[in-house]
Every structure is written in structure tokens, then in C-alpha cells.
Amino acid sequence: MYRSVMREESFAVIGALPDGSIDLFDKNAKSLFEEGRFHEMKRMNLCNSSNIIELKLKGEFERTKANIPEDAQLELTTYCNLRCKFCFSKSGKPRKNEMETSEIKRVIRQLKEMEVLSVFLTGGEPTLHPDFIEIVNYIYNLGLDCFVLTNGTQLSEELLSQMPNRVYIVMSFDGIDSHASSHGGLDFTEVKKRFALVKRFDFPFTAQYVLHKGNLADLEKTYEWCGENEIDFAAIDLYPTGRALSHPELFLTDSDSEDMARLALSKFKYEKIQATWVDDRENVPNPFYFSFIARLEEIFERSFSGSFFVSVASDGTVYPDNFHAGEGMFPAGNIRHQDFAEIWHNGFAKVRELCKWGNFDCCKSCTLSKYYCDFRLPVFSYNLHGNYGSCGTPVAQKQLMLERVQLREKMKNILSPDEARGKDNW
């Protein structure tokens, strides 16, 4: 069961429920939440177009003005012991003048005051921060859901024994044969040891891969292995940003269509196996906040950057997300000189305007726009075309994404595209 969380907005209540669902509810659902009557709240769900239209007609919903600090990514350091070719943040060396632990705690307190629902600790490699354990425990004791994005190299009995085992670990795993070449640091034997250790300490965790040309052919058997060993395995597409721009050989091409189709079929099979697993742990951080952000994007018709998500760099600079942070684009202020609330309310006007979907004229004629696309970000457009409103998806990648979602639509007895997006971005 997942930890239940509620936050009241001017137009609705956000509820993260024990079954993992996260939705907007009518404000009258607040009392039901407080009484633990979660099943009854379902009748007050607002996350469909007819309910939203009804609210708008009553003048109770203004989609252009709602900015909800849903998730915060807190970069502890950009120091990393690996040099992944597709690293979004170009990590390796620490930033100049990185925050002291006391400053990091101040940021965390302010995120709590703003009712941010979850905090993702990133890097670099966050576990290499000298006060990592202290910071993790501080977040947990404040009652915030805490996620740690790690390459896994530092996971040990000593480290895990000092952490609350309701911290959610997200560990990179790019494939049975391809992980070592994609990341370095760990081969498959060592990856399996880390997975076994995390399970022994009863941490909730997800293995996560970045799909690229170097691991495409390896992922079919990796999904099979993860299904046999009850490993939650989530997908991320390769984005045109960060260190990947220096490695164009990683991006998929037209010739990858058949391999992509086989990968999609193996993923569909894995999802059926995954649905049979039973997790009876209590008070687990909800791993579906990003799925809810995708739903907010569709409701408000704009991308998440600086509207539903925020990234705080290790030097205190606040960015609309980790992708823009990696490129140093659209800094909104510095937490050392301003409170987070001031930065949130006043610092993101430009990027919020650019992220409105109506600014992307290319999407109006794109077949993929019928489905969810998470490449609609100014940073991707700029890196590919030198402006903020062009398509942020590499041409071949767009076609392959379209083929896999259409294949999902054609198949019977599998998750729909919307249901699958509730698990990860597929």
C-alpha cells in the first residue's frame, strides 16, 4: 500500500491514494480523504475532460494560471564516479560552490512548506555526497516521500542499514549484456548483487533504463529476466540533451524498426507478468507522481517545466527541470538569495509561456500528437533546431514511438497506451 497524501489547490484537491492512483478530486473529497474513505473519493474524480469543462463553465478552473509544485528534483552534487554517454546533467566533476548540508536542509524545509509531494535526490551520484545519509533521514523525518536516483555502485549493507527502508531507490540498469558498456562501474553479476541487497533490506525500488541504440537488442531478454525475478523495470527514451548530444551514434534510426517491435512485444508480455505481483508493504512512497504530471500536462495543455516540476541544482540555482538544468537554461533564481516560494511564483514566467502546447505549431499536423509525447520541451527544440517551438523529437525516434504505440493499440488483452503511461513513459 502506498502512502496517502493530500494537498488542497484553489480549484481542486490532489489526492495520492493507497492503491497508487493520484488524481484531482472535487474539493468536497477532502473530508473523505481525512476519514480514510478513499474508495468513495473515486466518484469525485476530476481527471477527465467532461469534469474539467464543467468546472471551467462555473468559473472555478483556470488552466492557464494553475502552477502546482508537484515534484522537486534536488541535485546533491554533480560529482559522479561514472561518465555515462547519455547523462542528462553531464555529470562528473562537482559544480563550483556547491551547497553545504545546512543549505540543502533549508531547501528541503521550504519544499515541505510549499507542500511539494515528493523529492528526488539526484546527481551526479547522490550517494557520493558526504552527508547523504543525514540528508535522506532529514527528508524522511519531515514526512516527504523520498526517491534516490543512483547508479548503484555505492549501494552496500553499511549504506542501506542507515537509511529508512521506505526511501524509494531507482537504480540504473541498461540491460544484461549492455549495462557495463552503457555505464561502466558494474557488470551484470554486480547488478544482481545490488538488486538482491536492496530486496533483502526491503526497500521499494525500480530498475530504470535509457533506451538507445547500444541496448535495444539486449532489452528483450532483460525484460524476460526482470519478469522472472520480480524486478520493476521502467523505460526512459533517449532525449536530445546533455552528454547524448556528443554521441549521435546512440540515437535510434529507421533501421531499428524491427528490433523496436520485438522490444515492444517483450514489454507487453512483461507487463502481464508484472500485474500478478503482490506487494503488501505499508507506507511505500508513491512511484507514480510522474504519471500524474503527464496527466496534468494534458489537462492544462502545457509541459511540466516550471509548472508541475522543479529542479534545484547543487549550487542553489533553481531550474524548471533537470533537462534545462543540464544545459543551464532558464534559471529562475538562487535558493541562497531567495526563498523557494518567491522563485516558484516569480521566476518561471518565460519558460511557462514557452511550454504552452499552442506554441508548438509542428504538433498540430503530427500523427504522434494524438498520443502523449514528452519531447515537447524548449530545451529539446533548441538543441535540435536553435529555437524553442520546433519539434523536440529526432525524426527517426518520432516514427519509432508512433509505431510502438500503434502496435499497443492493435494488441488485445494488454495495457492501453494511457494505462501503460501510468507505469512509465511507454
PDB file of C-alpha atoms in Angstrom, residues 28 44 54 66 82 96 124 136 176 186 201 210 234 236 261 267 284 360 391 393 424:
ATOM      1  CA  ASN A  28     -15.636  18.095  -1.168  1.00  0.00           C
ATOM      2  CA  MET A  44     -15.362  12.822  -7.183  1.00  0.00           C
ATOM      3  CA  GLU A  54     -17.880  21.692 -16.159  1.00  0.00           C
ATOM      4  CA  ALA A  66      -2.505  26.824 -12.234  1.00  0.00           C
ATOM      5  CA  LEU A  82      30.894   7.233 -13.911  1.00  0.00           C
ATOM      6  CA  LYS A  96      31.650  25.208  -8.252  1.00  0.00           C
ATOM      7  CA  GLY A 124      25.868  13.182 -10.294  1.00  0.00           C
ATOM      8  CA  VAL A 136      17.920  11.190   3.374  1.00  0.00           C
ATOM      9  CA  ILE A 176      22.031  -7.758 -19.124  1.00  0.00           C
ATOM     10  CA  LEU A 186      29.021  -2.629 -12.643  1.00  0.00           C
ATOM     11  CA  PHE A 201      16.653  -4.752   3.204  1.00  0.00           C
ATOM     12  CA  VAL A 210      17.504   4.649 -21.076  1.00  0.00           C
ATOM     13  CA  ALA A 234      10.892   1.100 -16.279  1.00  0.00           C
ATOM     14  CA  ILE A 236      13.076   6.221 -20.473  1.00  0.00           C
ATOM     15  CA  ALA A 261       8.748  -4.029 -32.495  1.00  0.00           C
ATOM     16  CA  LYS A 267       7.440  -5.340 -22.828  1.00  0.00           C
ATOM     17  CA  VAL A 284       5.558   2.951   0.440  1.00  0.00           C
ATOM     18  CA  PHE A 360       4.380  24.177 -30.932  1.00  0.00           C
ATOM     19  CA  CYS A 391       9.696  19.530 -32.727  1.00  0.00           C
ATOM     20  CA  THR A 393      11.886  14.669 -31.176  1.00  0.00           C
ATOM     21  CA  ASP A 424       6.280   4.600 -17.253  1.00  0.00           C
TER      22      ASP A 424
END
